[in-house]
């Protein structure tokens, strides 16, 4: 049973790291990436639908995204969604496709984005610590109900802490990589 708790702990923490990676990929770093549009949706037949499901997105140049809607009627909707987002991008609609040129990041914008990366990372660390707390509580309950000994509790607690430390350092590495990407563009 304790091994299941630790296995479950590792799975949940890995999901937290993947979630942070996905979240950080949507933060633009001066280079064109279709991932920046992942969080944006448009109204499509009454349903909020992600842009990448209603349009083809390509990167013809390092600093340009090209969005080709599957239906021309969605051009205006996609354009509005991009303008209303917090991405700071200006879409250019030529009647067939939408082009987005990624401007160079200003120093001020880089600092803003770095703060956002830090905030997202901190939220992920909090999630990992909450997962650790849940696992520790489960192990302590097992010790109270005499399913495991006090020595087992200590060794499992140490193992849980080692797993937590591993995932916290992985979160920090993901954050550091994104911040260096922001500063190098």
Short mmCIF file of N, CA, C and O in Angstrom, two decimals, residues 95-178:
data_model
loop_
_atom_site.label_atom_id
_atom_site.label_comp_id
_atom_site.label_asym_id
_atom_site.label_seq_id
_atom_site.Cartn_x
_atom_site.Cartn_y
_atom_site.Cartn_z
N UNK A 95 -7.96 38.69 -45.65
CA UNK A 95 -9.17 38.16 -46.27
C UNK A 95 -9.13 36.65 -46.46
O UNK A 95 -10.16 36.02 -46.60
N UNK A 96 -7.94 36.06 -46.44
CA UNK A 96 -7.79 34.61 -46.59
C UNK A 96 -7.10 33.97 -45.38
O UNK A 96 -7.48 32.90 -44.94
N UNK A 97 -6.06 34.63 -44.91
CA UNK A 97 -5.28 34.12 -43.79
C UNK A 97 -4.99 35.27 -42.81
O UNK A 97 -5.15 36.43 -43.15
N UNK A 98 -4.55 34.88 -41.62
CA UNK A 98 -4.13 35.86 -40.62
C UNK A 98 -2.64 35.67 -40.41
O UNK A 98 -2.17 34.55 -40.18
N UNK A 99 -1.91 36.76 -40.49
CA UNK A 99 -0.48 36.74 -40.23
C UNK A 99 -0.22 37.45 -38.90
O UNK A 99 -0.77 38.52 -38.66
N UNK A 100 0.64 36.86 -38.12
CA UNK A 100 1.03 37.49 -36.86
C UNK A 100 2.55 37.58 -36.87
O UNK A 100 3.24 36.57 -36.90
N UNK A 101 3.04 38.81 -36.84
CA UNK A 101 4.48 39.03 -36.76
C UNK A 101 4.82 39.25 -35.30
O UNK A 101 4.21 40.08 -34.62
N UNK A 102 5.79 38.50 -34.81
CA UNK A 102 6.22 38.61 -33.43
C UNK A 102 7.26 39.71 -33.31
O UNK A 102 8.37 39.56 -33.81
N UNK A 103 6.91 40.81 -32.65
CA UNK A 103 7.89 41.89 -32.49
C UNK A 103 8.96 41.46 -31.48
O UNK A 103 8.74 40.57 -30.66
N UNK A 104 10.10 42.11 -31.56
CA UNK A 104 11.15 41.84 -30.58
C UNK A 104 10.65 42.26 -29.20
O UNK A 104 9.93 43.25 -29.07
N UNK A 105 11.02 41.50 -28.20
CA UNK A 105 10.57 41.82 -26.85
C UNK A 105 11.37 42.99 -26.28
O UNK A 105 12.59 43.05 -26.43
N UNK A 106 10.65 43.90 -25.64
CA UNK A 106 11.32 45.00 -24.96
C UNK A 106 11.85 44.47 -23.62
O UNK A 106 11.39 43.43 -23.13
N UNK A 107 12.77 45.19 -23.04
CA UNK A 107 13.32 44.77 -21.75
C UNK A 107 12.22 44.70 -20.69
O UNK A 107 12.18 43.78 -19.88
N UNK A 108 11.31 45.67 -20.74
CA UNK A 108 10.20 45.70 -19.78
C UNK A 108 9.30 44.48 -19.94
O UNK A 108 8.91 43.84 -18.96
N UNK A 109 8.99 44.12 -21.19
CA UNK A 109 8.14 42.96 -21.46
C UNK A 109 8.84 41.66 -21.03
O UNK A 109 8.21 40.74 -20.51
N UNK A 110 10.15 41.60 -21.24
CA UNK A 110 10.91 40.42 -20.82
C UNK A 110 10.79 40.23 -19.30
O UNK A 110 10.61 39.13 -18.81
N UNK A 111 10.91 41.35 -18.56
CA UNK A 111 10.82 41.28 -17.11
C UNK A 111 9.42 40.84 -16.68
O UNK A 111 9.27 40.06 -15.75
N UNK A 112 8.39 41.37 -17.36
CA UNK A 112 7.01 40.97 -17.07
C UNK A 112 6.84 39.48 -17.28
O UNK A 112 6.25 38.78 -16.45
N UNK A 113 7.32 38.99 -18.42
CA UNK A 113 7.20 37.57 -18.73
C UNK A 113 7.99 36.71 -17.76
O UNK A 113 7.54 35.62 -17.37
N UNK A 114 9.16 37.19 -17.35
CA UNK A 114 9.97 36.45 -16.37
C UNK A 114 9.22 36.34 -15.04
O UNK A 114 9.24 35.29 -14.39
N UNK A 115 8.53 37.42 -14.65
CA UNK A 115 7.72 37.38 -13.42
C UNK A 115 6.59 36.37 -13.57
O UNK A 115 6.28 35.64 -12.63
N UNK A 116 5.97 36.35 -14.75
CA UNK A 116 4.88 35.41 -15.00
C UNK A 116 5.39 33.97 -14.91
O UNK A 116 4.74 33.11 -14.33
N UNK A 117 6.58 33.73 -15.47
CA UNK A 117 7.19 32.40 -15.39
C UNK A 117 7.41 32.03 -13.93
O UNK A 117 7.10 30.91 -13.50
N UNK A 118 7.94 32.97 -13.15
CA UNK A 118 8.18 32.73 -11.73
C UNK A 118 6.90 32.41 -10.97
O UNK A 118 6.87 31.52 -10.13
N UNK A 119 5.84 33.15 -11.30
CA UNK A 119 4.55 32.94 -10.63
C UNK A 119 3.99 31.55 -10.97
O UNK A 119 3.52 30.83 -10.08
N UNK A 120 4.05 31.18 -12.24
CA UNK A 120 3.55 29.86 -12.65
C UNK A 120 4.36 28.75 -11.99
O UNK A 120 3.81 27.73 -11.56
N UNK A 121 5.68 28.96 -11.90
CA UNK A 121 6.54 27.96 -11.27
C UNK A 121 6.21 27.82 -9.80
O UNK A 121 6.12 26.70 -9.28
N UNK A 122 5.99 28.94 -9.13
CA UNK A 122 5.66 28.90 -7.71
C UNK A 122 4.33 28.18 -7.48
O UNK A 122 4.21 27.38 -6.54
N UNK A 123 3.35 28.43 -8.35
CA UNK A 123 2.07 27.72 -8.24
C UNK A 123 2.26 26.22 -8.39
O UNK A 123 1.62 25.42 -7.70
N UNK A 124 3.15 25.82 -9.31
CA UNK A 124 3.42 24.39 -9.50
C UNK A 124 4.13 23.80 -8.29
O UNK A 124 3.85 22.66 -7.90
N UNK A 125 5.03 24.56 -7.68
CA UNK A 125 5.72 24.08 -6.48
C UNK A 125 4.72 23.88 -5.34
O UNK A 125 4.81 22.90 -4.59
N UNK A 126 3.78 24.80 -5.23
CA UNK A 126 2.75 24.67 -4.20
C UNK A 126 1.93 23.41 -4.44
O UNK A 126 1.63 22.66 -3.51
N UNK A 127 1.59 23.15 -5.71
CA UNK A 127 0.83 21.93 -6.04
C UNK A 127 1.63 20.69 -5.66
O UNK A 127 1.08 19.74 -5.09
N UNK A 128 2.93 20.68 -5.94
CA UNK A 128 3.78 19.53 -5.58
C UNK A 128 3.82 19.35 -4.06
O UNK A 128 3.71 18.23 -3.56
N UNK A 129 3.93 20.45 -3.33
CA UNK A 129 3.96 20.35 -1.87
C UNK A 129 2.63 19.83 -1.32
O UNK A 129 2.61 19.07 -0.34
N UNK A 130 1.52 20.24 -1.93
CA UNK A 130 0.21 19.73 -1.51
C UNK A 130 0.11 18.23 -1.77
O UNK A 130 -0.45 17.49 -0.96
N UNK A 131 0.64 17.78 -2.89
CA UNK A 131 0.64 16.35 -3.20
C UNK A 131 1.48 15.60 -2.16
O UNK A 131 1.09 14.54 -1.68
N UNK A 132 2.62 16.19 -1.80
CA UNK A 132 3.48 15.58 -0.76
C UNK A 132 2.71 15.48 0.55
O UNK A 132 2.73 14.43 1.21
N UNK A 133 2.03 16.56 0.93
CA UNK A 133 1.28 16.56 2.19
C UNK A 133 0.22 15.47 2.20
O UNK A 133 0.05 14.75 3.19
N UNK A 134 -0.50 15.30 1.08
CA UNK A 134 -1.53 14.25 1.00
C UNK A 134 -0.90 12.87 1.19
O UNK A 134 -1.46 12.02 1.90
N UNK A 135 0.24 12.64 0.56
CA UNK A 135 0.92 11.34 0.69
C UNK A 135 1.39 11.12 2.13
O UNK A 135 1.25 10.02 2.67
N UNK A 136 1.93 12.17 2.74
CA UNK A 136 2.41 12.05 4.13
C UNK A 136 1.23 11.74 5.06
O UNK A 136 1.36 10.90 5.96
N UNK A 137 0.11 12.41 4.84
CA UNK A 137 -1.08 12.16 5.66
C UNK A 137 -1.53 10.71 5.52
O UNK A 137 -1.89 10.06 6.51
N UNK A 138 -1.51 10.19 4.29
CA UNK A 138 -1.93 8.81 4.06
C UNK A 138 -0.99 7.83 4.76
O UNK A 138 -1.44 6.85 5.38
N UNK A 139 0.31 8.10 4.71
CA UNK A 139 1.29 7.23 5.39
C UNK A 139 1.10 7.30 6.91
O UNK A 139 1.15 6.29 7.60
N UNK A 140 0.86 8.51 7.43
CA UNK A 140 0.66 8.66 8.88
C UNK A 140 -0.60 7.94 9.34
O UNK A 140 -0.62 7.36 10.43
N UNK A 141 -1.64 7.96 8.53
CA UNK A 141 -2.87 7.22 8.87
C UNK A 141 -2.59 5.73 8.96
O UNK A 141 -3.11 5.03 9.83
N UNK A 142 -1.75 5.26 8.02
CA UNK A 142 -1.41 3.84 8.04
C UNK A 142 -0.64 3.48 9.31
O UNK A 142 -0.85 2.41 9.89
N UNK A 143 0.23 4.37 9.77
CA UNK A 143 0.99 4.11 10.98
C UNK A 143 0.07 4.14 12.20
O UNK A 143 0.18 3.31 13.09
N UNK A 144 -0.88 5.07 12.21
CA UNK A 144 -1.83 5.18 13.34
C UNK A 144 -2.72 3.93 13.43
O UNK A 144 -3.07 3.50 14.51
N UNK A 145 -3.08 3.40 12.26
CA UNK A 145 -3.94 2.20 12.27
C UNK A 145 -3.09 0.92 12.34
O UNK A 145 -3.61 -0.17 12.13
N UNK A 146 -1.81 1.07 12.65
CA UNK A 146 -0.87 -0.04 12.84
C UNK A 146 -0.67 -0.91 11.59
O UNK A 146 -0.34 -2.08 11.69
N UNK A 147 -0.86 -0.33 10.42
CA UNK A 147 -0.59 -1.08 9.19
C UNK A 147 0.90 -1.08 8.88
O UNK A 147 1.40 -2.01 8.23
N UNK A 148 1.60 -0.04 9.34
CA UNK A 148 3.06 0.02 9.18
C UNK A 148 3.67 0.44 10.52
O UNK A 148 2.98 1.01 11.38
N UNK A 149 4.95 0.16 10.69
CA UNK A 149 5.63 0.51 11.94
C UNK A 149 6.12 1.95 11.90
O UNK A 149 6.12 2.59 10.84
N UNK A 150 6.59 2.42 13.04
CA UNK A 150 7.12 3.78 13.12
C UNK A 150 8.39 3.92 12.27
O UNK A 150 8.62 4.95 11.64
N UNK A 151 9.20 2.85 12.24
CA UNK A 151 10.40 2.85 11.40
C UNK A 151 10.03 2.93 9.92
O UNK A 151 10.68 3.63 9.14
N UNK A 152 8.99 2.18 9.54
CA UNK A 152 8.51 2.23 8.15
C UNK A 152 8.03 3.64 7.82
O UNK A 152 8.30 4.15 6.73
N UNK A 153 7.32 4.25 8.76
CA UNK A 153 6.83 5.62 8.56
C UNK A 153 8.00 6.55 8.26
O UNK A 153 7.94 7.34 7.31
N UNK A 154 9.07 6.41 9.01
CA UNK A 154 10.25 7.27 8.80
C UNK A 154 10.87 7.02 7.43
O UNK A 154 11.17 7.96 6.69
N UNK A 155 11.03 5.77 7.04
CA UNK A 155 11.66 5.48 5.74
C UNK A 155 10.76 5.92 4.59
O UNK A 155 11.25 6.46 3.58
N UNK A 156 9.45 5.72 4.69
CA UNK A 156 8.54 6.16 3.64
C UNK A 156 8.48 7.69 3.56
O UNK A 156 8.41 8.27 2.48
N UNK A 157 8.53 8.33 4.72
CA UNK A 157 8.55 9.80 4.74
C UNK A 157 9.79 10.33 4.04
O UNK A 157 9.72 11.29 3.28
N UNK A 158 10.93 9.68 4.31
CA UNK A 158 12.18 10.08 3.64
C UNK A 158 12.07 9.88 2.14
O UNK A 158 12.52 10.72 1.35
N UNK A 159 11.48 8.76 1.73
CA UNK A 159 11.33 8.47 0.30
C UNK A 159 10.41 9.50 -0.37
O UNK A 159 10.71 10.00 -1.46
N UNK A 160 9.32 9.85 0.31
CA UNK A 160 8.39 10.86 -0.21
C UNK A 160 9.12 12.19 -0.37
O UNK A 160 8.96 12.89 -1.37
N UNK A 161 9.95 12.54 0.61
CA UNK A 161 10.68 13.82 0.54
C UNK A 161 11.69 13.80 -0.61
O UNK A 161 11.85 14.80 -1.31
N UNK A 162 12.35 12.66 -0.84
CA UNK A 162 13.30 12.56 -1.96
C UNK A 162 12.59 12.75 -3.29
O UNK A 162 13.08 13.45 -4.18
N UNK A 163 11.42 12.13 -3.44
CA UNK A 163 10.63 12.27 -4.68
C UNK A 163 10.22 13.73 -4.85
O UNK A 163 10.34 14.30 -5.94
N UNK A 164 9.77 14.35 -3.77
CA UNK A 164 9.36 15.76 -3.81
C UNK A 164 10.53 16.65 -4.23
O UNK A 164 10.38 17.51 -5.10
N UNK A 165 11.69 16.43 -3.62
CA UNK A 165 12.87 17.24 -3.95
C UNK A 165 13.23 17.08 -5.42
O UNK A 165 13.59 18.06 -6.10
N UNK A 166 13.12 15.86 -5.94
CA UNK A 166 13.44 15.60 -7.35
C UNK A 166 12.52 16.41 -8.26
O UNK A 166 12.98 17.06 -9.21
N UNK A 167 11.23 16.40 -7.95
CA UNK A 167 10.28 17.12 -8.81
C UNK A 167 10.37 18.63 -8.64
O UNK A 167 10.18 19.37 -9.61
N UNK A 168 10.67 19.10 -7.45
CA UNK A 168 10.87 20.55 -7.24
C UNK A 168 12.07 21.01 -8.07
O UNK A 168 12.01 22.05 -8.74
N UNK A 169 13.16 20.24 -8.07
CA UNK A 169 14.33 20.64 -8.86
C UNK A 169 14.02 20.57 -10.35
O UNK A 169 14.52 21.39 -11.14
N UNK A 170 13.17 19.63 -10.75
CA UNK A 170 12.77 19.56 -12.16
C UNK A 170 11.94 20.79 -12.54
O UNK A 170 12.13 21.36 -13.63
N UNK A 171 11.05 21.22 -11.65
CA UNK A 171 10.26 22.44 -11.89
C UNK A 171 11.19 23.65 -12.02
O UNK A 171 11.00 24.50 -12.91
N UNK A 172 12.19 23.72 -11.16
CA UNK A 172 13.12 24.85 -11.22
C UNK A 172 13.92 24.84 -12.52
O UNK A 172 14.19 25.89 -13.09
N UNK A 173 14.27 23.65 -13.01
CA UNK A 173 15.01 23.55 -14.27
C UNK A 173 14.14 24.02 -15.43
O UNK A 173 14.59 24.78 -16.29
N UNK A 174 12.87 23.60 -15.45
CA UNK A 174 11.95 24.03 -16.51
C UNK A 174 11.81 25.55 -16.49
O UNK A 174 11.87 26.22 -17.52
N UNK A 175 11.67 26.12 -15.29
CA UNK A 175 11.54 27.56 -15.14
C UNK A 175 12.81 28.29 -15.60
O UNK A 175 12.74 29.28 -16.33
N UNK A 176 13.95 27.77 -15.18
CA UNK A 176 15.23 28.39 -15.55
C UNK A 176 15.43 28.36 -17.06
O UNK A 176 15.87 29.34 -17.66
N UNK A 177 15.08 27.23 -17.69
CA UNK A 177 15.20 27.11 -19.16
C UNK A 177 14.33 28.16 -19.85
O UNK A 177 14.76 28.81 -20.81
N UNK A 178 13.09 28.34 -19.38
CA UNK A 178 12.18 29.30 -20.00
C UNK A 178 12.68 30.72 -19.80
O UNK A 178 12.63 31.55 -20.72
#
